[in-house]
C-alpha positions as a Python dict, from the first residue, in 0.01 Angstrom:
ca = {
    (1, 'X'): (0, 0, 0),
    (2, 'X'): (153, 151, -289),
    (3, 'X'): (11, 80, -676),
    (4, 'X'): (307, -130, -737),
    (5, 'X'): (260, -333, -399),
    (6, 'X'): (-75, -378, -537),
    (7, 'X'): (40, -485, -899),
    (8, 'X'): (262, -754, -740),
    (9, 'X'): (28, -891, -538),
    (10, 'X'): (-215, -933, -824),
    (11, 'X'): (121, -1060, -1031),
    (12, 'X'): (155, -1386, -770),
    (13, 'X'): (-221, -1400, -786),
    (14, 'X'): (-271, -1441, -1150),
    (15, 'X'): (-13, -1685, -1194),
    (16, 'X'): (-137, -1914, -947),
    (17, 'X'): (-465, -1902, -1066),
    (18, 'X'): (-353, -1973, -1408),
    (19, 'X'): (-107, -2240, -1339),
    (20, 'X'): (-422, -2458, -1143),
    (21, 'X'): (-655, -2404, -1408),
    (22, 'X'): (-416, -2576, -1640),
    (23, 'X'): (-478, -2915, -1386),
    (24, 'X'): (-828, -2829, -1390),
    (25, 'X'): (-958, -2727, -1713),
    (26, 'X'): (-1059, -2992, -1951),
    (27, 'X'): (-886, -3093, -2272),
    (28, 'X'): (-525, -3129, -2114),
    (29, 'X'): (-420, -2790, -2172),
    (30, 'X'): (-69, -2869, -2009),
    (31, 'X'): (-50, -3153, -2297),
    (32, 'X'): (201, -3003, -2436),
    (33, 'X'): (426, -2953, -2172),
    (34, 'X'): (419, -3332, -2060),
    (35, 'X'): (342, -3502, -2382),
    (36, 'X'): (588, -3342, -2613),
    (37, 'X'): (843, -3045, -2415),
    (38, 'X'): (964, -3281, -2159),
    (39, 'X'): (1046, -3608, -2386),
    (40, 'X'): (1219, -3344, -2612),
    (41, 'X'): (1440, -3221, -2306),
    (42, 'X'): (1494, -3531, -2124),
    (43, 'X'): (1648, -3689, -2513),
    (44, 'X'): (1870, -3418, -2517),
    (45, 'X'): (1999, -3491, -2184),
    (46, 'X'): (2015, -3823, -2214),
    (47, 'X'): (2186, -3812, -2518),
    (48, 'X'): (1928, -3984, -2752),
    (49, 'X'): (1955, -3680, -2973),
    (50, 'X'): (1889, -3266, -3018),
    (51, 'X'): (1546, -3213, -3172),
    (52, 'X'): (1647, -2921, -3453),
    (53, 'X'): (2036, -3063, -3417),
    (54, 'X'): (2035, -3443, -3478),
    (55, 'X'): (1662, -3445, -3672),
    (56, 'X'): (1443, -3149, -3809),
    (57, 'X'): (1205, -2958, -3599),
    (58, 'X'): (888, -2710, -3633),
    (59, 'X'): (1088, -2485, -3383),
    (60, 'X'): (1388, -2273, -3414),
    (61, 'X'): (1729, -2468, -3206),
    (62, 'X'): (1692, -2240, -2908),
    (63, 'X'): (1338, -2329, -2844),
    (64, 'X'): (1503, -2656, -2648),
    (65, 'X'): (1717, -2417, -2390),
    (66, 'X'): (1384, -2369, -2189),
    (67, 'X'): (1266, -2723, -2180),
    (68, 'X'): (1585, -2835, -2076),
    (69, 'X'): (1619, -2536, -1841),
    (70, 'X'): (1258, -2672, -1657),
    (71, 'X'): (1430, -3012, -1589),
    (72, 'X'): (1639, -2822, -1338),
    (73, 'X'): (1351, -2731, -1161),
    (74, 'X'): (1098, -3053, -1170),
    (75, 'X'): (1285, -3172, -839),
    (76, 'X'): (1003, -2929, -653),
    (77, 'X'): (657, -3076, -777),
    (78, 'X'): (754, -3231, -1105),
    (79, 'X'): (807, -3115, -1491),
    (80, 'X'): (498, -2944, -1497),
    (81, 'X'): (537, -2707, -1204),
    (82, 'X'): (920, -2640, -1305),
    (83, 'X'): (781, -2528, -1648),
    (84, 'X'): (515, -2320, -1448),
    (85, 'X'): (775, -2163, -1239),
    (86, 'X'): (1012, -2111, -1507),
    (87, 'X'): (737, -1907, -1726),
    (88, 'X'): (677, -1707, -1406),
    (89, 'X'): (1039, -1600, -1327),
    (90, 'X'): (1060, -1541, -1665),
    (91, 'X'): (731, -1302, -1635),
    (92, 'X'): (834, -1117, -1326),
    (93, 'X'): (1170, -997, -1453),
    (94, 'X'): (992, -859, -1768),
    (95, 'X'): (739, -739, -1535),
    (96, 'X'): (982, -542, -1329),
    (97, 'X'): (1074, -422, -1610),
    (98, 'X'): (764, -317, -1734),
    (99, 'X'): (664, -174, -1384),
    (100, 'X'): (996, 13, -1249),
    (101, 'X'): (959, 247, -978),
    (102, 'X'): (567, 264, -1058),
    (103, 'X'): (549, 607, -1128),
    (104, 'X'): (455, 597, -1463),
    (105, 'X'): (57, 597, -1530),
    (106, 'X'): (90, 411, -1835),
    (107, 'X'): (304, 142, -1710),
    (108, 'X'): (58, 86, -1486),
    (109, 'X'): (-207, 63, -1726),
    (110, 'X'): (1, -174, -1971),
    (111, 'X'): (125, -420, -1631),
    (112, 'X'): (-285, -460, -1516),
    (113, 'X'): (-321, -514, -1890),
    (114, 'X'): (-84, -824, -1884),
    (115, 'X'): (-249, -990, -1581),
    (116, 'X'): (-578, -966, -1689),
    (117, 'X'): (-485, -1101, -2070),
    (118, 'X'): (-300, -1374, -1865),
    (119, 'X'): (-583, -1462, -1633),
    (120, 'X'): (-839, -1420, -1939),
    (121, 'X'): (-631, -1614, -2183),
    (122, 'X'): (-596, -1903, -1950),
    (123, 'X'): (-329, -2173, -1891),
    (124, 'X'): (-238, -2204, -2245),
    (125, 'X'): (-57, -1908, -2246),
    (126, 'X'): (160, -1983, -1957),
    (127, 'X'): (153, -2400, -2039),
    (128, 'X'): (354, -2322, -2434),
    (129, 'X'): (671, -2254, -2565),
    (130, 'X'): (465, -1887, -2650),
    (131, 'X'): (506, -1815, -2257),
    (132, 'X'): (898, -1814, -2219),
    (133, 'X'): (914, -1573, -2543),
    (134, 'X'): (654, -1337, -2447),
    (135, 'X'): (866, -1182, -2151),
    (136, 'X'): (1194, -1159, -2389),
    (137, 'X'): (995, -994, -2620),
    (138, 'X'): (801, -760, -2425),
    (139, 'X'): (1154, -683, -2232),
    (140, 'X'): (1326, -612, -2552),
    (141, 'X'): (1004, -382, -2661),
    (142, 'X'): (1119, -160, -2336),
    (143, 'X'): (1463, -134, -2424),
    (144, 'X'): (1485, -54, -2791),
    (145, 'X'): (1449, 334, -2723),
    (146, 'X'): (1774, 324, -2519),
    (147, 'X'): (1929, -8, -2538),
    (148, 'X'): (1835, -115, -2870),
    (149, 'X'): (2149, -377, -2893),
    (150, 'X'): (2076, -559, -2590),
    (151, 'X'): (1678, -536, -2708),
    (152, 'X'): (1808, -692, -3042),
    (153, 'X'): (1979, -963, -2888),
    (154, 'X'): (1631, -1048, -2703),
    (155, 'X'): (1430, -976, -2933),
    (156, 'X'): (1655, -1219, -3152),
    (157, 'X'): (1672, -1510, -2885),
    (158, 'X'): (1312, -1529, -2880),
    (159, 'X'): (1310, -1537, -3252),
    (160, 'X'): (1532, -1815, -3270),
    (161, 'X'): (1325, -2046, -2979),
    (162, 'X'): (941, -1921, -3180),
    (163, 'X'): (964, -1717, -3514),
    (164, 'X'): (661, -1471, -3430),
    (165, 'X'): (884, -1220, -3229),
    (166, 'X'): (1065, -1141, -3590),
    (167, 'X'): (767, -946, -3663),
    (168, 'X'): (883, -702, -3340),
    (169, 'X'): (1247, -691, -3477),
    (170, 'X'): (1107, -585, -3780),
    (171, 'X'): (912, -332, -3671),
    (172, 'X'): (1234, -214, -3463),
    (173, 'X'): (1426, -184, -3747),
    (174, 'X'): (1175, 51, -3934),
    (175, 'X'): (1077, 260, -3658),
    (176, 'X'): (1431, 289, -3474),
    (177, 'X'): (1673, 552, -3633),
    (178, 'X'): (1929, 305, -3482),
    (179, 'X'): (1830, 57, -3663),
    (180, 'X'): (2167, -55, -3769),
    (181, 'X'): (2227, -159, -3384),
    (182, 'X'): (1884, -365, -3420),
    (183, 'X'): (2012, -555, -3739),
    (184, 'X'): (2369, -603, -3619),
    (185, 'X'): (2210, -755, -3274),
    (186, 'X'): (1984, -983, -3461),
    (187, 'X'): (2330, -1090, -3684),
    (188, 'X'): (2523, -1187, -3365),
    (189, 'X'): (2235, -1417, -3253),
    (190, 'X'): (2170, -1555, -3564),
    (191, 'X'): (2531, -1590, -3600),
    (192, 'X'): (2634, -1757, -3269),
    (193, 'X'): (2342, -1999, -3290),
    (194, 'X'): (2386, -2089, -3640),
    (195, 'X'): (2771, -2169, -3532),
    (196, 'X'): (2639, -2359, -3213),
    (197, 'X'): (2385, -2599, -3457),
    (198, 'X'): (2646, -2652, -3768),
    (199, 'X'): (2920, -2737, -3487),
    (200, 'X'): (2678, -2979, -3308),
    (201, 'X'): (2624, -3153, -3664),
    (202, 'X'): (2307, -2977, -3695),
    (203, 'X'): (2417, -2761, -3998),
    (204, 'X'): (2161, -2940, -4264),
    (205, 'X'): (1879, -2879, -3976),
    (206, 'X'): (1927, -2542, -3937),
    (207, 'X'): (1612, -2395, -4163),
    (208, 'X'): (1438, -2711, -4096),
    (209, 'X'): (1183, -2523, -3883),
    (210, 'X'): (1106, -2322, -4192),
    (211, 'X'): (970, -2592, -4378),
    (212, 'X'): (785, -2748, -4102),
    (213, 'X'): (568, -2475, -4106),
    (214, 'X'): (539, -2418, -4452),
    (215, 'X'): (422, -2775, -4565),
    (216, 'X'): (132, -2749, -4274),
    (217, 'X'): (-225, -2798, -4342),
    (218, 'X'): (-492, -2576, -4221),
    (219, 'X'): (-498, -2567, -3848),
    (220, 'X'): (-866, -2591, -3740),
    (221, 'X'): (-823, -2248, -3541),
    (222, 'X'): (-716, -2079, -3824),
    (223, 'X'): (-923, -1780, -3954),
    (224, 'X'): (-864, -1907, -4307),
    (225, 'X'): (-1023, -2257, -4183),
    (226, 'X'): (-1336, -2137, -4126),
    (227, 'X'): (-1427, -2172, -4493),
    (228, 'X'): (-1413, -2567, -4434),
    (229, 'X'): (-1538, -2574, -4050),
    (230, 'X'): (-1855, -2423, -4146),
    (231, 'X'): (-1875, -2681, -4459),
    (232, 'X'): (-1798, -2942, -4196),
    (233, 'X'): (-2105, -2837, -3966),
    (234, 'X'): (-2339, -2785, -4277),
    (235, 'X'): (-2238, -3172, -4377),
    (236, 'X'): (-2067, -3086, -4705),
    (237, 'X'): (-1905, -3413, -4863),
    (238, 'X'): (-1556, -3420, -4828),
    (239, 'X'): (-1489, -3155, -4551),
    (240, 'X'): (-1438, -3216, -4212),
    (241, 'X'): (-1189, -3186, -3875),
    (242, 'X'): (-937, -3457, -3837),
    (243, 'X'): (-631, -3477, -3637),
    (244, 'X'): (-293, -3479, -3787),
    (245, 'X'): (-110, -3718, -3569),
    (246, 'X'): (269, -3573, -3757),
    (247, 'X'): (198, -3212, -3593),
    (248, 'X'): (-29, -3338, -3321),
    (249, 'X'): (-270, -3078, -3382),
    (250, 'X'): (-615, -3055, -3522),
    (251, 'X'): (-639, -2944, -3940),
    (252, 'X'): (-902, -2917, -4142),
    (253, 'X'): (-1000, -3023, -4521),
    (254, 'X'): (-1213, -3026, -4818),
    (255, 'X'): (-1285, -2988, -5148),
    (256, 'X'): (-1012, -2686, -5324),
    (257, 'X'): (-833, -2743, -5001),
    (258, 'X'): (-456, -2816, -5141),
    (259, 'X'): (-473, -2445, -5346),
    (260, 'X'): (-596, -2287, -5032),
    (261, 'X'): (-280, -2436, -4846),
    (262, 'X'): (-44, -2329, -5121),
    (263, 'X'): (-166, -1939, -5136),
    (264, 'X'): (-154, -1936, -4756),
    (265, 'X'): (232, -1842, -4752),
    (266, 'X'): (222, -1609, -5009),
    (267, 'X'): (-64, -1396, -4890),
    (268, 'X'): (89, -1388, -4559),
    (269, 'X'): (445, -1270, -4738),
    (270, 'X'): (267, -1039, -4907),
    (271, 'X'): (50, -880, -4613),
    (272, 'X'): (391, -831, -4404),
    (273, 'X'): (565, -716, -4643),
    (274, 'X'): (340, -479, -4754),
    (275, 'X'): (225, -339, -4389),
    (276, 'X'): (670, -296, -4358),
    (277, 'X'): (682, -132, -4648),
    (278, 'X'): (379, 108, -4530),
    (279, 'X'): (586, 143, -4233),
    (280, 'X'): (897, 207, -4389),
    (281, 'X'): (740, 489, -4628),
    (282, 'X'): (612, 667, -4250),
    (283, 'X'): (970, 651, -4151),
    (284, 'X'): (1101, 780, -4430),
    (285, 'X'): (842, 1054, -4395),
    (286, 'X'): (970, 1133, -4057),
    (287, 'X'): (704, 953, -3819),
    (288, 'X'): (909, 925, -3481),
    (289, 'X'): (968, 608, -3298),
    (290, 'X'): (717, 661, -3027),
    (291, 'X'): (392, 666, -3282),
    (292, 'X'): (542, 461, -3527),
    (293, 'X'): (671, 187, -3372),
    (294, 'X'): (340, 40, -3139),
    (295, 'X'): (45, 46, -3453),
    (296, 'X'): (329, -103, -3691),
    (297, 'X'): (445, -388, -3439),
    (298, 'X'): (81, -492, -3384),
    (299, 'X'): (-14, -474, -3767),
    (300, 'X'): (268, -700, -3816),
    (301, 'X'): (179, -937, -3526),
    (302, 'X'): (-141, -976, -3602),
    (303, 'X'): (-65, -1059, -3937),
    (304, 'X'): (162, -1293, -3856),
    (305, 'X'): (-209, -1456, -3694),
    (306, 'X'): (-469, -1373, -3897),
    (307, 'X'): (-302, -1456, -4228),
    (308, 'X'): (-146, -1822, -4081),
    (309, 'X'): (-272, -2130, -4208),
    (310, 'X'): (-180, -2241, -3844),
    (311, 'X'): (-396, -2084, -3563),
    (312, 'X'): (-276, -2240, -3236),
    (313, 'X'): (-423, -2049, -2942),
    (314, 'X'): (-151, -1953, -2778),
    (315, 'X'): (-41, -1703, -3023),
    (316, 'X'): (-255, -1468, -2869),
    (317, 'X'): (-40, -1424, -2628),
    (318, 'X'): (201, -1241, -2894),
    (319, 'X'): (-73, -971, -2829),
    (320, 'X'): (74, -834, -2495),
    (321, 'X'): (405, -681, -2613),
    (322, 'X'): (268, -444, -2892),
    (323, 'X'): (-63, -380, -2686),
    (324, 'X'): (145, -263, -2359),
    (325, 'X'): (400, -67, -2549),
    (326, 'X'): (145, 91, -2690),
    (327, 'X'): (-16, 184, -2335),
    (328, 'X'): (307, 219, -2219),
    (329, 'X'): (334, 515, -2459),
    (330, 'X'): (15, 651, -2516),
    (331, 'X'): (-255, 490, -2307),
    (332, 'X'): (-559, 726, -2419),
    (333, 'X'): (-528, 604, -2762),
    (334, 'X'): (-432, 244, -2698),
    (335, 'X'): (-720, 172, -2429),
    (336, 'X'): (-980, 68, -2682),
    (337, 'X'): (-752, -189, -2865),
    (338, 'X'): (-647, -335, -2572),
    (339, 'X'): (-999, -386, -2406),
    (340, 'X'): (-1057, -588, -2785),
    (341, 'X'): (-744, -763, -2702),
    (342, 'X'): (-871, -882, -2354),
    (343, 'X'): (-1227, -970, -2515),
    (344, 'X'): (-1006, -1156, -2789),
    (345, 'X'): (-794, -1360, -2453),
    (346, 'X'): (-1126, -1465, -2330),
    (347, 'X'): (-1292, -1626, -2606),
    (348, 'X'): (-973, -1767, -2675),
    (349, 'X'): (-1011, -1986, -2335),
    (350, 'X'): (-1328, -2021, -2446),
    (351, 'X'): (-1235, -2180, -2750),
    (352, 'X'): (-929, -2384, -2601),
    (353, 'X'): (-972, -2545, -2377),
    (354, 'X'): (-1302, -2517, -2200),
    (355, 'X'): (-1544, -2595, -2558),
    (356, 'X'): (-1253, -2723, -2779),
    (357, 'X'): (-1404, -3087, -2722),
    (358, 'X'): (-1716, -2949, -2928),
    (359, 'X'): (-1526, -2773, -3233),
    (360, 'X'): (-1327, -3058, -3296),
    (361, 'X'): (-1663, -3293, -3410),
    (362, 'X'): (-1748, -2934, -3594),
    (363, 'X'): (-2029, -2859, -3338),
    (364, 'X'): (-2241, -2492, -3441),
    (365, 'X'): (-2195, -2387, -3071),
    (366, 'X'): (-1837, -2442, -3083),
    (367, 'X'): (-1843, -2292, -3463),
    (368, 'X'): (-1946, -2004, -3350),
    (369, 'X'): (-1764, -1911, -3068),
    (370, 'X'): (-1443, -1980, -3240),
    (371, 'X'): (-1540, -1737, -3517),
    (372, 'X'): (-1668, -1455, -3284),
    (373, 'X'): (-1299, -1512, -3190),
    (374, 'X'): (-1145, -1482, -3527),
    (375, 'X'): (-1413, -1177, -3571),
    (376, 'X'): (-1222, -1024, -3317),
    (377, 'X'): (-922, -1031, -3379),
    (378, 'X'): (-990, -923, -3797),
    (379, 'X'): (-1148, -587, -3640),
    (380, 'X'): (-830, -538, -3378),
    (381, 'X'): (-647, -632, -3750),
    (382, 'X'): (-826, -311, -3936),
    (383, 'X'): (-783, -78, -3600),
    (384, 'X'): (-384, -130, -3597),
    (385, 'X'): (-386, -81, -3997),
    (386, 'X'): (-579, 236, -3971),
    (387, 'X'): (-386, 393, -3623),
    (388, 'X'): (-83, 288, -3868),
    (389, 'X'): (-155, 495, -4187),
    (390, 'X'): (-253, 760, -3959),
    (391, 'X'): (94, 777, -3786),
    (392, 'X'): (172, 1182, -3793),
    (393, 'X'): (464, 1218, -4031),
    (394, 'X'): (672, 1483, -3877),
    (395, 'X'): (505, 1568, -3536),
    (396, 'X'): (788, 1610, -3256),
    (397, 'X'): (736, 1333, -2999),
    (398, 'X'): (940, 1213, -2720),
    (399, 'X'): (1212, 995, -2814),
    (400, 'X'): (1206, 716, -2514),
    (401, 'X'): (982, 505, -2363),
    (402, 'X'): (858, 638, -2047),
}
């Protein structure tokens, strides 16, 4: 059987695997699927209102398309299968993609890459919103080279259903010497859904997303929360985990914890802005698309983690497009960070959902392997930074992804 035979094999495997852990793993890692995506869909529906159209939401309007889209599907097994089965028709297009004819060593590489994040990450990363925008990004990824408007468009519709894939349109629009193509894309999906929503009656909830995120609390997965998780195992007065019952998540708190929340945005502004401007100065310099574009996408990615005040686990999964581009395009170099990644997607599951149950009461265990976690992903921070400012200039490269 041929490597790609073998790659799709593993494909059905993985998601199988990955879909029953999610009924078998403890602390309801499917939660949010039943709890929250499938009330959200079944109101729109059922015309008791648009979440992001007839009230604010923490997502961007399109984020509803694919929990409506999985009510389609729940006549097979119910809601929680159709979302399963949507994620994974989702992944095997991108996949296909990602694989073609399988000729292409480095495709290879970067396809076994995604399986084994997926299977090491666990069923939060195919049970979240995360898991529907992770194929349209990593599709758009492959196309910029040579169809950077449709890769816009993409890129932009999984903007506008979770914010994080901006960082990859930024990046694009750096790195690609077509970047006017990139920016007019993004305007035509901004465009259209911003007509849909103000249409709809949704016009004062457009942005709402924006400030849902921005007057968050510290998510207790945060790498920024460790200052007050550790004070909450040591017994320090006044900090401690508590659930936020608004956001539904887990935060943390103690004493100087209101100035930590208010520099969070800013420092995270100001690390984006300053790794795009870094970028910007290596295009400007002459550093081709092909080196430029995977070290500056990740930087900015992982920024967009390790500088959040919210930490949810499944934004790991924003790991796969920049890591497999990068393989995609130069596998020697790229091996090392994504063998970090893959440690970083396992204790990840480690942290949510198999020992979550022990960080919430601010157990040491628990403690600890969440910031091994975190530890990880600051070093994969510093390697991307680095392979970034070392970017070659002026070197002649190819100009496509291969």
């Amino acid at each position: 059987m041929s490597r790609r035979g073998w790659l799709w094999i593993a494909f059905v495997v993985v998601h199988v695997l990955v879909a029953v852990l999610g009924y078998v793993l403890p602390n309801i890692p499917m939660g949010d699927v039943y709890l929250v995506y499938e009330p959200w869909a079944r109101d729109a529906v059922e015309g008791r209102g648009v979440a992001g159209i007839s009230h604010a939401w923490i997502y961007p309007q399109l984020a509803i398309l694919p929990m409506v889209l999985a009510l389609g599907l729940e006549w097979i097994a119910g809601y929680e299968v159709a979302w399963a089965l949507l994620v994974t028709l989702a992944d095997a297009l991108a996949f296909a993609m990602l694989v073609g004819r399988g000729r292409s060593n480095g495709r290879m590489l970067a396809a076994a890459f995604w399986l084994g994040f997926a299977l090491l990450l666990g069923p939060v990363g195919m049970y979240r919103l995360d898991g529907i925008t992770v194929p349209l990004a990593l599709a758009g990824c492959l196309w910029l080279a040579g169809r950077p408007l449709v890769a816009s468009i993409l890129l932009s519709v999984a903007t506008w259903m979770k914010v994080w894939p901006a960082a990859l349109l930024a990046a694009a629009v750096v790195a690609l010497r077509r970047r006017l193509v990139v920016v007019g894309g993004a305007l035509i999906v901004t465009g259209l859904t911003a007509v849909a929503v103000v249409a709809a009656g949704g016009g004062a909830h457009l942005l709402g997303f924006v400030a849902g995120q921005t007057g968050r609390g510290l998510q207790l997965e945060a790498p920024i929360s460790a200052i007050y998780l550790w004070q909450a195992v040591a017994g320090v007065p006044g900090a401690l985990v508590y659930y936020d019952r608004d956001i539904l998540t887990f935060q943390v708190t103690g004493p100087g914890v209101d100035g930590v929340i208010a520099a969070m945005t800013p420092v995270l502004v100001v690390a984006v802005f300053s790794i795009a401007a870094l970028g910007a100065f290596l295009a400007w310099r002459g550093a081709r698309f092909v080196t430029l574009f995977p070290p500056l996408a990740l930087s900015l990615v992982l920024a967009f983690i390790v500088f959040n005040k919210v930490g949810s686990p499944q934004f790991l999964t924003w790991l796969i497009a920049p890591v497999a581009i990068g393989l995609v395009l130069d596998r020697r170099r790229w091996l090392l960070p994504a063998v970090v990644a893959l440690v970083a997607a396992l204790l990840t599951q480690l942290v949510y959902p198999v020992f979550y149950d022990r960080i919430i009461v601010a157990d040491a265990f628990g403690a600890t392997v969440l910031a091994l976690r975190n530890l990880v992903m600051l070093a994969l921070f510093a390697w991307a930074v680095a392979r970034l400012a070392r970017v070659p200039r002026s070197a002649r490269h190819p100009s496509t992804v291969s």
